[in-house]
Short mmCIF file of C-alpha atoms and ligand atoms in Angstrom, two decimals:
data_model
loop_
_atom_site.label_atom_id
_atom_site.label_comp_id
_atom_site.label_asym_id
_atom_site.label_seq_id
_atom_site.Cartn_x
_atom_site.Cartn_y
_atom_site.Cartn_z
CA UNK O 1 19.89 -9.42 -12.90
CA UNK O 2 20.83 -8.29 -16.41
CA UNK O 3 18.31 -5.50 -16.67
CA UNK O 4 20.10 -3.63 -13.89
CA UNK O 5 23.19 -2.79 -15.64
CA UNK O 6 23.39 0.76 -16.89
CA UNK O 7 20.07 1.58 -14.93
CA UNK O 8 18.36 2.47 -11.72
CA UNK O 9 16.23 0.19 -9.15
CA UNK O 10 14.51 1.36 -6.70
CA UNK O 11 12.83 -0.54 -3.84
CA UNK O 12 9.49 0.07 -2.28
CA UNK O 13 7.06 -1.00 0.31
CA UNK O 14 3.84 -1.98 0.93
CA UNK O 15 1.37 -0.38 2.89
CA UNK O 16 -0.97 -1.12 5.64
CA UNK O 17 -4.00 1.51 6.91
CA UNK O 18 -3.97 1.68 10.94
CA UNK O 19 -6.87 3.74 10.55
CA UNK O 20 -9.23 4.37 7.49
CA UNK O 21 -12.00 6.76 8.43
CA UNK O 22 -14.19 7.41 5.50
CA UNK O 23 -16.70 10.16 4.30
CA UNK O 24 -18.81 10.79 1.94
CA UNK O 25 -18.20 10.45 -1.53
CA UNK O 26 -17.02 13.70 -2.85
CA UNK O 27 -18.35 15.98 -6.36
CA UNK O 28 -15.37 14.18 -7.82
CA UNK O 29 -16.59 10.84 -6.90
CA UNK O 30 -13.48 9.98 -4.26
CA UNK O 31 -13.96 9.81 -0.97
CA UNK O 32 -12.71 12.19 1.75
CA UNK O 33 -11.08 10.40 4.66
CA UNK O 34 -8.63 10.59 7.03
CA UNK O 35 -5.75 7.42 7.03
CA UNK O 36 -3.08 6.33 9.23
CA UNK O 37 -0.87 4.68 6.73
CA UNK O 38 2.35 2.31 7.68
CA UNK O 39 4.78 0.91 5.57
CA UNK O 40 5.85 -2.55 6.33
CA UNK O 41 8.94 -4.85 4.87
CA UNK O 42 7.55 -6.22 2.10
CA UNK O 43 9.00 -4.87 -0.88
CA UNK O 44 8.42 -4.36 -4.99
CA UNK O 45 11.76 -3.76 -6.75
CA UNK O 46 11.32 -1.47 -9.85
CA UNK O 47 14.07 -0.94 -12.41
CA UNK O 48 14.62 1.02 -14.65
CA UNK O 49 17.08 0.96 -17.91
CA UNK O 50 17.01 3.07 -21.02
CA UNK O 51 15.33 1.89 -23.94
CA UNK O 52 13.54 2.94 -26.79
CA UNK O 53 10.14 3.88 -25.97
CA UNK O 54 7.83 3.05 -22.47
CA UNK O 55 7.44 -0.74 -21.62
CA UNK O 56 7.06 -2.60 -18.77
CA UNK O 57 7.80 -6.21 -18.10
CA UNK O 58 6.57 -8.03 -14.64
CA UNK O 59 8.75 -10.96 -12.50
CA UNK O 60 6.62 -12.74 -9.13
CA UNK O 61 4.06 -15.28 -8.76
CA UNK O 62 1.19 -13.15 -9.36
CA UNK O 63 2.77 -11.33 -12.48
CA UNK O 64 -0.22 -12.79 -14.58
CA UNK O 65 -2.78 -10.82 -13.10
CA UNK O 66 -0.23 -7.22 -14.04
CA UNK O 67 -1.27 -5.55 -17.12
CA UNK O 68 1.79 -4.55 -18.69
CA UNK O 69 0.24 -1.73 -21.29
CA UNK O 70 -0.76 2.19 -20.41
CA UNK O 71 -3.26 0.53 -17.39
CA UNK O 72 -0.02 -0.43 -15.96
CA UNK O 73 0.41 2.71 -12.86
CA UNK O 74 4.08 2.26 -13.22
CA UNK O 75 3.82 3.15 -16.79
CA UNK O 76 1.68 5.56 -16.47
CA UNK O 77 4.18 6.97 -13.97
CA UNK O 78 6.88 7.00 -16.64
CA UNK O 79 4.60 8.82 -19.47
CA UNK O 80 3.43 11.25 -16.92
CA UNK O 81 6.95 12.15 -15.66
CA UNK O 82 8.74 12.19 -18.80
CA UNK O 83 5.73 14.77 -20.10
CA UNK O 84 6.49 17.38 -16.95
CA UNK O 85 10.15 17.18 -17.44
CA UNK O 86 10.25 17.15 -21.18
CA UNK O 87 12.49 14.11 -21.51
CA UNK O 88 12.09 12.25 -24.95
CA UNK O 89 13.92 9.07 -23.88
CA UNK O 90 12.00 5.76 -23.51
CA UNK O 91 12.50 3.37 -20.62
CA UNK O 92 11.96 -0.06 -19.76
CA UNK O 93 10.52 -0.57 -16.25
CA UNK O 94 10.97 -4.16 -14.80
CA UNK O 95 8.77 -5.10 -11.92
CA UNK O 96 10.17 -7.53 -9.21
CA UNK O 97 6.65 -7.99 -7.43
CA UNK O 98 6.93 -9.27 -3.85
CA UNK O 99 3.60 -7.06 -2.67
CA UNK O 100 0.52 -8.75 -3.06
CA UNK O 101 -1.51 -7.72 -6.36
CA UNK O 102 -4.72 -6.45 -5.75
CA UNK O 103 -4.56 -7.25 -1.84
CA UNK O 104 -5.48 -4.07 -0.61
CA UNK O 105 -1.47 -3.12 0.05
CA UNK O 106 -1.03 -0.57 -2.48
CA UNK O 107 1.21 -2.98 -5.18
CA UNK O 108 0.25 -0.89 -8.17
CA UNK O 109 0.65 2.51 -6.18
CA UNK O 110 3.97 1.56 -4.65
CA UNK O 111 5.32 0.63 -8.66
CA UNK O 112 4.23 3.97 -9.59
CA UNK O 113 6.26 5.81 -6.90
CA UNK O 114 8.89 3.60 -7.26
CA UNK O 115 9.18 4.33 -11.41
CA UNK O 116 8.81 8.05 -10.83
CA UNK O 117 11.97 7.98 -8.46
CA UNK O 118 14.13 5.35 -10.92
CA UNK O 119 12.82 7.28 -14.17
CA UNK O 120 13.88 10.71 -12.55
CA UNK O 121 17.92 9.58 -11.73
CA UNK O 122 17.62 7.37 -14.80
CA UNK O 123 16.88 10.57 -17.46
CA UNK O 124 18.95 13.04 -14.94
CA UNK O 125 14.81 15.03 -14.63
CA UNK O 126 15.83 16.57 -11.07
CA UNK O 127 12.67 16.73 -10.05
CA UNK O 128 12.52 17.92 -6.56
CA UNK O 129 10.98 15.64 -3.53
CA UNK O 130 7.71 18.33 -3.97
CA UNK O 131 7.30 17.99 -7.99
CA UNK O 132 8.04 13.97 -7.40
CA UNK O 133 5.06 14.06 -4.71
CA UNK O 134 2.69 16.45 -6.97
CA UNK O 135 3.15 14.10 -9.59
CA UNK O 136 2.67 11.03 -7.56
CA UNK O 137 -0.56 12.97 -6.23
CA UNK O 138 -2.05 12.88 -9.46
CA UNK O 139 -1.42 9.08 -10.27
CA UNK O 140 -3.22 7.74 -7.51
CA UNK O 141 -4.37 8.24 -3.72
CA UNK O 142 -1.54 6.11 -2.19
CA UNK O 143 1.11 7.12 -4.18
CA UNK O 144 2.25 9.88 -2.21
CA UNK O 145 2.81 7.79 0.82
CA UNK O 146 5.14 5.01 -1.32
CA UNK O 147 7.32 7.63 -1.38
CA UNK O 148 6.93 8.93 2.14
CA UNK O 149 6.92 5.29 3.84
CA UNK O 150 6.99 5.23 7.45
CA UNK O 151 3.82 6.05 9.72
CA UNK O 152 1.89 8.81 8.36
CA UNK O 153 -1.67 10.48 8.56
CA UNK O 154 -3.26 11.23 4.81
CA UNK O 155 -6.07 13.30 4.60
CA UNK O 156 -8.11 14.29 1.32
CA UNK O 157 -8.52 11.40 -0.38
CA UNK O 158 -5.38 10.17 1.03
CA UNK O 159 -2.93 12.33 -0.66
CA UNK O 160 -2.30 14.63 1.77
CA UNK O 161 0.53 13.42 4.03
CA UNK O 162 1.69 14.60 8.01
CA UNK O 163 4.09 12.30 9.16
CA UNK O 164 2.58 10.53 13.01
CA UNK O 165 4.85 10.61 15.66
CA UNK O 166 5.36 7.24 16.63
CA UNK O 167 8.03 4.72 18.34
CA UNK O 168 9.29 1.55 17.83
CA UNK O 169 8.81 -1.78 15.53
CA UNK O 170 5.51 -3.56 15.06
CA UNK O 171 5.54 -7.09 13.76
CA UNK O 172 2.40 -8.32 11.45
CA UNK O 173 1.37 -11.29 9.84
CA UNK O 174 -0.20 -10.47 6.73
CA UNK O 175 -3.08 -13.10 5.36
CA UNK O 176 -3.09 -13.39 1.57
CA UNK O 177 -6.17 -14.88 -0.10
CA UNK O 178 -6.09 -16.78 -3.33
CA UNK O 179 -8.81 -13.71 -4.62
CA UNK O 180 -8.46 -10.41 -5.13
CA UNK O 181 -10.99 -7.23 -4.17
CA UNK O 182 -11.28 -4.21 -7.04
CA UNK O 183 -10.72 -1.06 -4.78
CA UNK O 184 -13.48 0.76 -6.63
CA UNK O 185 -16.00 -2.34 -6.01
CA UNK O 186 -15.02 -1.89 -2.16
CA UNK O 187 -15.76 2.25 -2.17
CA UNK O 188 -19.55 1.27 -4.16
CA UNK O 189 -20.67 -1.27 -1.42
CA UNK O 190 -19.70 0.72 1.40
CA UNK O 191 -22.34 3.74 0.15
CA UNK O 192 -25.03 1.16 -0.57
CA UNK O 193 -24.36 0.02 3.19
CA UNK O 194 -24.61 3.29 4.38
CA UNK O 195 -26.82 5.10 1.94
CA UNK O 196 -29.61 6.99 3.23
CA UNK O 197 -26.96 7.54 6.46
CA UNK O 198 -25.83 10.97 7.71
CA UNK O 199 -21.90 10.25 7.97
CA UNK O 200 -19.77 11.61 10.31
CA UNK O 201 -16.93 13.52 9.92
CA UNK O 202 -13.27 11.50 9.04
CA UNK O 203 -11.54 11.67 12.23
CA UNK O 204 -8.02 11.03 13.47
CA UNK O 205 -8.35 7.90 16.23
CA UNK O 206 -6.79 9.92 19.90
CA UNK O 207 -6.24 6.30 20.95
CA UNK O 208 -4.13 5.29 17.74
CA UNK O 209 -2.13 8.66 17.99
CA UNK O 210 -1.72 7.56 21.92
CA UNK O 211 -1.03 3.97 20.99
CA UNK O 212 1.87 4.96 18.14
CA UNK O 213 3.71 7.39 20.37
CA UNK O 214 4.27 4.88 23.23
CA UNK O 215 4.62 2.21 21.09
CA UNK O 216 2.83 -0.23 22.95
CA UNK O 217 1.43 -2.98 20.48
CA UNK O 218 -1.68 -4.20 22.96
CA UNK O 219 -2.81 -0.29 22.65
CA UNK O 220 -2.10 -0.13 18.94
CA UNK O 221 -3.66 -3.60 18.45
CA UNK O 222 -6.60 -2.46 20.72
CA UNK O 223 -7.14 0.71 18.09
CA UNK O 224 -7.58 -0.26 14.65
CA UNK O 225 -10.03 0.60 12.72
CA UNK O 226 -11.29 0.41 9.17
CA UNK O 227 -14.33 1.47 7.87
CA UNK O 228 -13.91 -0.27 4.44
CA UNK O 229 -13.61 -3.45 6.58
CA UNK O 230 -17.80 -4.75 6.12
CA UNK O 231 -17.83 -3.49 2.49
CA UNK O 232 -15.14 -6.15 2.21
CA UNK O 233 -16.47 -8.61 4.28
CA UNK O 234 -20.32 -8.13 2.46
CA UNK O 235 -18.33 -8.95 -1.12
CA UNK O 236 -16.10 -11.66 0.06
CA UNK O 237 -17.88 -12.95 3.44
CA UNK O 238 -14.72 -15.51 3.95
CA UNK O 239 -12.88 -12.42 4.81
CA UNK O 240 -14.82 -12.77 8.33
CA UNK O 241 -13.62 -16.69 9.05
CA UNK O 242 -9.94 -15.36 8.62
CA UNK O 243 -10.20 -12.33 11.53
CA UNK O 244 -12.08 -14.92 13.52
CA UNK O 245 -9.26 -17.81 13.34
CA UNK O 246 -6.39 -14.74 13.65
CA UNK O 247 -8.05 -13.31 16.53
CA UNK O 248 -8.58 -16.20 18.58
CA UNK O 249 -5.33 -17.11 17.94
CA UNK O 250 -3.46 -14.66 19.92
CA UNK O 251 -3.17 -12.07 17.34
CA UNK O 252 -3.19 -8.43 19.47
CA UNK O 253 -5.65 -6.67 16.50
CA UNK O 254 -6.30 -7.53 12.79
CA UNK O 255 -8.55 -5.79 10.47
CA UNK O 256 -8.69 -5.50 6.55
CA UNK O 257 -5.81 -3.98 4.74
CA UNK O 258 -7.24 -0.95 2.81
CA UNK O 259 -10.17 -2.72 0.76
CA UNK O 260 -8.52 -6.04 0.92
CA UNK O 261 -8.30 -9.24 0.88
CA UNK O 262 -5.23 -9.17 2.53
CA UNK O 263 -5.86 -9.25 6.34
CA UNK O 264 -2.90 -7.82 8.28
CA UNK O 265 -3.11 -9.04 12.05
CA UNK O 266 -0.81 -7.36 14.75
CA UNK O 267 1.21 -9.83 17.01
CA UNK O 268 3.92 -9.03 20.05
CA UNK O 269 7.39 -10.45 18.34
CA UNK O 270 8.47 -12.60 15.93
CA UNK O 271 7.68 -15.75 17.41
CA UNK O 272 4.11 -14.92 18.27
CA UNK O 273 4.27 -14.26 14.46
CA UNK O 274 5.62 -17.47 13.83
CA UNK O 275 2.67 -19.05 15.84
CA UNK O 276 0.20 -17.49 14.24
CA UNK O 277 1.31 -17.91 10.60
CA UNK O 278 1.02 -21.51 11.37
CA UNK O 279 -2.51 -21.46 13.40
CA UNK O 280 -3.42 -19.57 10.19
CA UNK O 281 -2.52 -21.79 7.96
CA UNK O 282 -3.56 -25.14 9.50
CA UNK O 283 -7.18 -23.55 9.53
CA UNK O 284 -7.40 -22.93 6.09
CA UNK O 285 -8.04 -19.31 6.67
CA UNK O 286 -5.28 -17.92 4.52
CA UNK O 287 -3.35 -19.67 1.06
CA UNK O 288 -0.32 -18.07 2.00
CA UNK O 289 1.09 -15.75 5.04
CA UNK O 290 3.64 -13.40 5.39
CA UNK O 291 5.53 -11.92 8.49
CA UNK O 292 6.76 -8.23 7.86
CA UNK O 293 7.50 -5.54 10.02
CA UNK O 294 6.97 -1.94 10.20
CA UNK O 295 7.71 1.00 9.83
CA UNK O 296 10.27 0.94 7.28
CA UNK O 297 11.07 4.04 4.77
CA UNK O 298 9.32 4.76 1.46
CA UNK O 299 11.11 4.41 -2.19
CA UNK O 300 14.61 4.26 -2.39
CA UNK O 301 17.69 3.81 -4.40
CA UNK O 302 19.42 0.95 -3.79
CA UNK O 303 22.78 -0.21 -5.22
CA UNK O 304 22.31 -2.72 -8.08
CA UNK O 305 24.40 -5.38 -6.05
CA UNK O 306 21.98 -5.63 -3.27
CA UNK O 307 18.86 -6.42 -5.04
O1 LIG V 1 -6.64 7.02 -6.24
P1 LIG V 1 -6.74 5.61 -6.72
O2 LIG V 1 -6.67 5.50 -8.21
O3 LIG V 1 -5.80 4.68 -6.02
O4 LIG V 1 -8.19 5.12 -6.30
C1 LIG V 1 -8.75 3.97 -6.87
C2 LIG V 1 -10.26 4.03 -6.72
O5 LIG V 1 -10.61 3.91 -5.33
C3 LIG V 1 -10.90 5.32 -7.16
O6 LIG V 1 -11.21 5.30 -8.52
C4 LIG V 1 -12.16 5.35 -6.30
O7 LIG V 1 -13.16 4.52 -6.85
C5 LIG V 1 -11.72 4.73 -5.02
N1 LIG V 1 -11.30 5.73 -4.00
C6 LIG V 1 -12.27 6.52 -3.38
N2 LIG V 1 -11.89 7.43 -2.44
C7 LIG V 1 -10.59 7.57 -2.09
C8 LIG V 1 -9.59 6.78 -2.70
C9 LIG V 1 -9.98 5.85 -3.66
O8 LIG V 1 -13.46 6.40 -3.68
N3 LIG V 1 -10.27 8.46 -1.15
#
């Protein structure tokens, strides 16, 4: 690709939540929780050459539904980095989206971390892993954890990162559906479900902690659990046909992914994923499937030859 000579690309992950336990909403109108995020092998590739001011241009099948002005996270990412560090340089940021948009992965979030990372070895910022995470803190919830990747517990409104002690490699096969779910939408229906409600405590799931550290995928897929899962399924009820056909059809868990649509459903290898993808399919429960795996690390460098 052209746009990475003379510049920086950095690939980045998507996320799953193992675990979203949500609170209240909070003065500042977030909600406190407590997550269990995992990053799984599909990938955005951001790059970044120099240029003369901030612009962003988007490559994928979804790249219509990617505004490419300040809404854009990645460019916000850019503006917001090249502010702390006092660089005056422009960039332009080119998207390779692979990660769903608006599928309740973290797309937008993982573009961010991956532009702060390309922007600060583009402009030579040396920005420290802490200043890159305080920055990626203030962009956005998940942001943090694109750069963290792997299996880790976030706290606060998600921000807040403790890597989990966990073993081996999960396989998933991820649902996409042809809609998407506005994250903010999501949070509003799940306090008109449970308004009026004293809510419990966030909590960190024993059983998940028990299920990552022996790595067993019938325990893990026996421990899921999302909370945003029937605020999704009240604004897009088809949500529910899809965990019914994945479940029945051998998948070892499945829930929601964040505040969807995307339904991620655990499976034993890649065959069983193979089996599934196709049950899914012939159903009609999903427009498209993918098979990742997981964990994998957060944003990285990578050499311009093997993107
Ligand atoms: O932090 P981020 O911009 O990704 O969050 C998007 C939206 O999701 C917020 O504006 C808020 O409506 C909702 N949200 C929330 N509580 C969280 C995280 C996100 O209510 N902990």
């Amino acid at each position: 690709m052209a746009a990475s000579r003379g510049g920086v690309t950095v690939r980045v992950p998507a996320k799953i939540n193992l675990q979203l336990s949500v609170g209240g909403r909070r003065a500042d109108g977030y909600h406190e929780l407590v997550t269990v995020f995992h990053a799984v092998s599909l990938y955005d590739d951001v790059t970044a050459v120099p240029a003369d001011d901030v612009r962003v241009t988007v490559e994928g099948p979804q790249a219509a539904l990617v505004p490419v002005d300040e809404r854009n996270l990645a460019v916000r990412a850019a503006l917001l980095l090249a502010r702390r560090a006092g660089v005056e340089e422009g960039v332009h940021l080119h998207l390779r989206k692979d990660i769903p948009v608006a599928g309740g992965m973290a797309g937008g979030s993982a573009d961010a971390a991956a532009a702060l990372l390309a922007c600060d070895a583009l402009w030579h910022a040396g920005l420290s892993r802490d200043d890159l995470r305080e920055l990626a803190a203030e962009l956005g919830s998940d942001v943090p954890f694109a750069l963290l990747g792997g299996t880790a517990i976030g706290t606060g409104r998600g921000e807040r990162l403790t890597p989990a002690l966990a073993r081996g490699t999960h396989h998933w096969v991820l649902a996409l559906a042809d809609r998407t779910l506005s994250t903010p939408a999501v949070y509003g229906e799940i306090d008109r479900l449970r308004a009026g409600r004293v809510l419990p405590e966030p909590y960190v799931s024993e059983a998940l902690m028990q299920a990552l550290r022996s790595g067993d995928p019938q325990s893990l897929g026996a421990s899921l659990v999302n909370d945003l899962q029937p605020a999704a399924t009240s604004l897009d009820p088809l949500l529910e046909q899809t965990l019914a056909v994945g479940l029945e059809g051998g998948a070892l868990g499945g829930q929601v992914c964040g505040s969807g649509p995307t339904v991620a459903f655990l499976v034993g290898d890649h065959e069983q994923a193979m089996d599934l993808s196709i049950t899914l399919v012939a159903a009609g429960a999903a427009t498209q499937v993918r098979r990742a795996h997981g964990p994998v690390p957060g944003a990285r460098i990578v050499e311009p030859g093997s993107v």
